[in-house]
Amino acid sequence: MLSSRQPTSLILALSDLVPRLTQSGVATCPNRGLSQVLAENPYHFVSYLLHCREKSSRKRKRSLEGNPDFLDFISLSVVVETHSCLDLAPRPRRPHLGQEALDSCLNSCTRKAIVIHAPNPSRFIRRLLLFVSPIGATSLSATAPPPPPPLQLFARRRRRSSLVHKNTGQKEAASNSSEEAVVYVKSEDDFFYQLSSWSFRFPLHTQQLASHERGCVEMRIVGLTGGIASGKSTVSNLFKSHGILVVDADLVARDVLKKGTGGWKKTVAAFGEDILQENGQVDRPKLGRIVFSDPDKRQLLNRLLAPYISSGIFWEILKLWLKGCKVIVLDIPLLFEAKMDKWTKPIIVVWVDPETQLQRLMARDRTSVEDARNRIQAQMPLDVKITQADIVIDNTGSLEELNERFQKVVVQVTKPLTWTEFALSRQGALVAFISVFVGVIICRKAL
Ligand SMILES: CC(C)(COP(=O)(O)OP(=O)(O)OC[C@H]1O[C@@H](n2cnc3c(N)ncnc32)[C@H](O)[C@@H]1O)[C@@H](O)C(=O)NCCC(=O)NCCS
Ligand SMILES: Nc1ncnc2c1ncn2[C@@H]1O[C@H](COP(=O)(O)OP(=O)(O)OP(=O)(O)O)[C@@H](O)[C@H]1O
């Protein structure tokens, strides 16, 4: 992780930024405070900053654009992002930006893009840049003139052309004054998400539900997520005891890995027969140890199983929809990582403090500290998840306290549906069908 190797300038820059970010309201961490997040795990801190940047509303971004803290924040998070991607890379042979290069980044970063001065860009850096910015990487070389700045990219994404022109000037100045290769990195969040070990996508998209409340009845899909061992299943059981049906993604994931299924065949083909027990079923703890200690292998498994898991979840929802359920809960540990949060409203995140999470995980699964840490780090940090939640349940205390908190949540979850939710419900679909049918008959009679 970053903590042992990060350059002092980076730590200083980060801690220097914390009070300014908090005061200007650019990024706050209501539960624990940014400094504590930074002290505990700089990697989480970075993801949290990136998340805040991504989540700022357009209006808020516009009002903040003149604010030097915000601009620093954008630049710095991109630098940190780049640095962490390179420095955190698990394979030792991957190079990382050294102190000098990083300082150079910090000094020369412009507002919407950063400029990396790399005298001998390694193949890894080239490939990385090819990945994040095809324009920047195609003409990258130590002697070649710098590539054209990715104007279109920024112009398309940012409406304020003044910022684009300002950057262009700075980039040109930088490129003229330096003999080193200059690389422009696109400051997009995808950069971080795609490179990080826990990010993957399920191939399903649905409409985002509206948040305004209207009074009618039918189906709501509630998202329930959190970290590993944060207490999702415990909360799921509370929902079940209130008669609310739960779709458990872990159970779906177990089904898709059963002997003879498509997921099983692909997994065995990719990981070999060593992961099988004598009866031909997958040895889950063994596969778990493999994938949770190697991000590449985990991503491979995610890619192989994602289509089966997403379609399994889809069929479960469809069955409940056909039964006419009013509220269902989707218990999906990787709700955000798999971009399934768009399906659900409200989103409930079950939060615990990191130490309790570790202790509960070790006690439940009887694993070593190292295994438990690997599993926790395979997921998006809980502090980031809570910023995307509609409802946060703090499960650090006792089961009684959890139960008390849950009573308030269940009231919120069973409130009347919005119009959009109604339209997506079985009853809504029926009403729409009957209206169209009646409309057609009336029109035909009128002609
Ligand atoms: C690696 C496997 C075989 C390990 O099995 P095991 O029985 O030891 O763990 P189990 O399935 O009960 O998962 C326990 C918890 O680990 C976490 N977890 C599981 N898979 C992943 C993953 N790919 N990335 C991050 N966290 C994960 C979740 O919080 C889950 O609740 C299994 O987790 C698996 O098949 N994972 C890939 C499928 C998947 O993505 N599952 C999550 C459903 S959204
Ligand atoms: N409030 C609590 N007090 C004490 N123990 C708890 C509490 N909540 C949950 N636990 C225990 O912590 C462990 C993890 O909880 P649980 O299995 O519900 O987590 P989870 O988020 O569903 O985990 P996973 O992501 O692995 O599915 C379990 O052993 C559970 O009994």
mmCIF file of C-alpha atoms and ligand atoms in Angstrom, residues 197-198 200 202 226-230 232-233 248-254 256-257 267 282-292 297-299 301-302 305-306 309 313 331-335 337-338 340 361 364-365 374-380 385, ligand 1:
data_model
loop_
_atom_site.group_PDB
_atom_site.id
_atom_site.type_symbol
_atom_site.label_atom_id
_atom_site.label_comp_id
_atom_site.label_asym_id
_atom_site.label_seq_id
_atom_site.Cartn_x
_atom_site.Cartn_y
_atom_site.Cartn_z
ATOM 1 C CA SER A 197 -8.319 -4.057 -8.545
ATOM 2 C CA TRP A 198 -11.891 -4.126 -7.420
ATOM 3 C CA PHE A 200 -15.593 -4.535 -12.801
ATOM 4 C CA PHE A 202 -21.920 -6.326 -15.061
ATOM 5 C CA GLY A 226 -21.624 -2.718 2.564
ATOM 6 C CA GLY A 227 -18.232 -4.245 3.105
ATOM 7 C CA ILE A 228 -17.434 -7.864 3.693
ATOM 8 C CA ALA A 229 -18.670 -8.857 7.174
ATOM 9 C CA SER A 230 -20.171 -5.447 7.781
ATOM 10 C CA LYS A 232 -25.479 -7.225 5.286
ATOM 11 C CA SER A 233 -26.787 -10.730 5.889
ATOM 12 C CA ASP A 248 -28.951 -12.546 -2.127
ATOM 13 C CA ALA A 249 -26.190 -12.070 -4.724
ATOM 14 C CA ASP A 250 -23.844 -14.350 -2.775
ATOM 15 C CA LEU A 251 -26.346 -17.197 -3.155
ATOM 16 C CA VAL A 252 -26.732 -16.453 -6.869
ATOM 17 C CA ALA A 253 -22.929 -16.435 -7.153
ATOM 18 C CA ARG A 254 -22.840 -19.841 -5.443
ATOM 19 C CA VAL A 256 -23.446 -20.094 -10.917
ATOM 20 C CA LEU A 257 -20.355 -21.907 -9.650
ATOM 21 C CA THR A 267 -13.780 -21.081 -14.104
ATOM 22 C CA VAL A 282 -15.224 -25.918 -6.687
ATOM 23 C CA ASP A 283 -13.146 -25.719 -3.519
ATOM 24 C CA ARG A 284 -14.387 -22.247 -2.596
ATOM 25 C CA PRO A 285 -11.942 -21.457 0.222
ATOM 26 C CA LYS A 286 -9.071 -22.443 -2.087
ATOM 27 C CA LEU A 287 -10.354 -20.341 -4.982
ATOM 28 C CA GLY A 288 -10.977 -17.537 -2.480
ATOM 29 C CA ARG A 289 -7.346 -17.628 -1.315
ATOM 30 C CA ILE A 290 -6.185 -17.457 -4.935
ATOM 31 C CA VAL A 291 -8.369 -14.589 -6.066
ATOM 32 C CA PHE A 292 -8.242 -12.474 -2.942
ATOM 33 C CA LYS A 297 -7.024 -13.309 -10.950
ATOM 34 C CA ARG A 298 -9.911 -11.748 -9.095
ATOM 35 C CA GLN A 299 -10.731 -9.576 -12.067
ATOM 36 C CA LEU A 301 -13.016 -14.494 -12.080
ATOM 37 C CA ASN A 302 -15.271 -11.440 -11.931
ATOM 38 C CA LEU A 305 -18.898 -14.924 -13.624
ATOM 39 C CA ALA A 306 -20.393 -11.449 -14.051
ATOM 40 C CA ILE A 309 -24.492 -13.491 -11.791
ATOM 41 C CA ILE A 313 -30.148 -11.687 -10.246
ATOM 42 C CA ASP A 331 -28.313 -7.795 -1.076
ATOM 43 C CA ILE A 332 -25.285 -7.267 -3.311
ATOM 44 C CA PRO A 333 -21.845 -6.889 -1.711
ATOM 45 C CA LEU A 334 -20.430 -5.366 -4.900
ATOM 46 C CA LEU A 335 -23.431 -3.167 -5.729
ATOM 47 C CA GLU A 337 -18.300 -1.948 -8.011
ATOM 48 C CA ALA A 338 -20.611 -3.782 -10.399
ATOM 49 C CA MET A 340 -25.768 -2.165 -10.146
ATOM 50 C CA LEU A 361 -14.557 -11.302 9.560
ATOM 51 C CA ARG A 364 -16.787 -15.664 11.360
ATOM 52 C CA ASP A 365 -14.545 -17.179 8.690
ATOM 53 C CA ASN A 374 -6.935 -9.144 1.508
ATOM 54 C CA ARG A 375 -10.661 -9.679 1.340
ATOM 55 C CA ILE A 376 -11.470 -6.280 2.806
ATOM 56 C CA GLN A 377 -9.091 -4.564 0.405
ATOM 57 C CA ALA A 378 -10.631 -6.341 -2.575
ATOM 58 C CA GLN A 379 -13.673 -4.120 -2.208
ATOM 59 C CA MET A 380 -14.402 -0.444 -2.530
ATOM 60 C CA LYS A 385 -19.625 3.499 -0.190
HETATM 61 C C1 LIG B 1 -14.029 -16.415 -4.603
HETATM 62 C C2 LIG B 1 -15.183 -17.207 -4.031
HETATM 63 C C3 LIG B 1 -15.275 -18.571 -4.675
HETATM 64 C C4 LIG B 1 -14.887 -17.388 -2.521
HETATM 65 O O1 LIG B 1 -15.966 -18.069 -1.939
HETATM 66 P P1 LIG B 1 -16.251 -17.993 -0.367
HETATM 67 O O2 LIG B 1 -17.290 -19.019 -0.070
HETATM 68 O O3 LIG B 1 -14.958 -18.094 0.373
HETATM 69 O O4 LIG B 1 -16.816 -16.542 -0.099
HETATM 70 P P2 LIG B 1 -18.319 -15.994 -0.381
HETATM 71 O O5 LIG B 1 -18.753 -16.339 -1.752
HETATM 72 O O6 LIG B 1 -19.200 -16.440 0.726
HETATM 73 O O7 LIG B 1 -18.115 -14.437 -0.352
HETATM 74 C C5 LIG B 1 -17.953 -13.784 0.887
HETATM 75 C C6 LIG B 1 -17.824 -12.315 0.636
HETATM 76 O O8 LIG B 1 -16.647 -12.043 -0.119
HETATM 77 C C7 LIG B 1 -16.860 -10.873 -0.860
HETATM 78 N N1 LIG B 1 -16.574 -11.164 -2.279
HETATM 79 C C8 LIG B 1 -16.945 -12.262 -2.995
HETATM 80 N N2 LIG B 1 -16.482 -12.156 -4.254
HETATM 81 C C9 LIG B 1 -15.824 -10.995 -4.327
HETATM 82 C C10 LIG B 1 -15.120 -10.336 -5.362
HETATM 83 N N3 LIG B 1 -15.026 -10.881 -6.565
HETATM 84 N N4 LIG B 1 -14.552 -9.137 -5.103
HETATM 85 C C11 LIG B 1 -14.657 -8.584 -3.884
HETATM 86 N N5 LIG B 1 -15.305 -9.164 -2.855
HETATM 87 C C12 LIG B 1 -15.879 -10.350 -3.077
HETATM 88 C C13 LIG B 1 -18.330 -10.481 -0.676
HETATM 89 O O9 LIG B 1 -18.435 -9.501 0.313
HETATM 90 C C14 LIG B 1 -18.964 -11.748 -0.176
HETATM 91 O O10 LIG B 1 -20.091 -11.482 0.611
HETATM 92 C C15 LIG B 1 -16.522 -16.460 -4.198
HETATM 93 O O11 LIG B 1 -16.536 -15.339 -3.406
HETATM 94 C C16 LIG B 1 -16.791 -16.071 -5.639
HETATM 95 O O12 LIG B 1 -17.168 -16.898 -6.432
HETATM 96 N N6 LIG B 1 -16.638 -14.767 -5.939
HETATM 97 C C17 LIG B 1 -16.845 -14.249 -7.275
HETATM 98 C C18 LIG B 1 -18.292 -13.954 -7.489
HETATM 99 C C19 LIG B 1 -18.698 -12.646 -6.932
HETATM 100 O O13 LIG B 1 -18.359 -11.630 -7.462
HETATM 101 N N7 LIG B 1 -19.456 -12.672 -5.790
HETATM 102 C C20 LIG B 1 -19.997 -11.480 -5.217
HETATM 103 C C21 LIG B 1 -21.441 -11.314 -5.619
HETATM 104 S S1 LIG B 1 -21.831 -9.681 -6.075
#
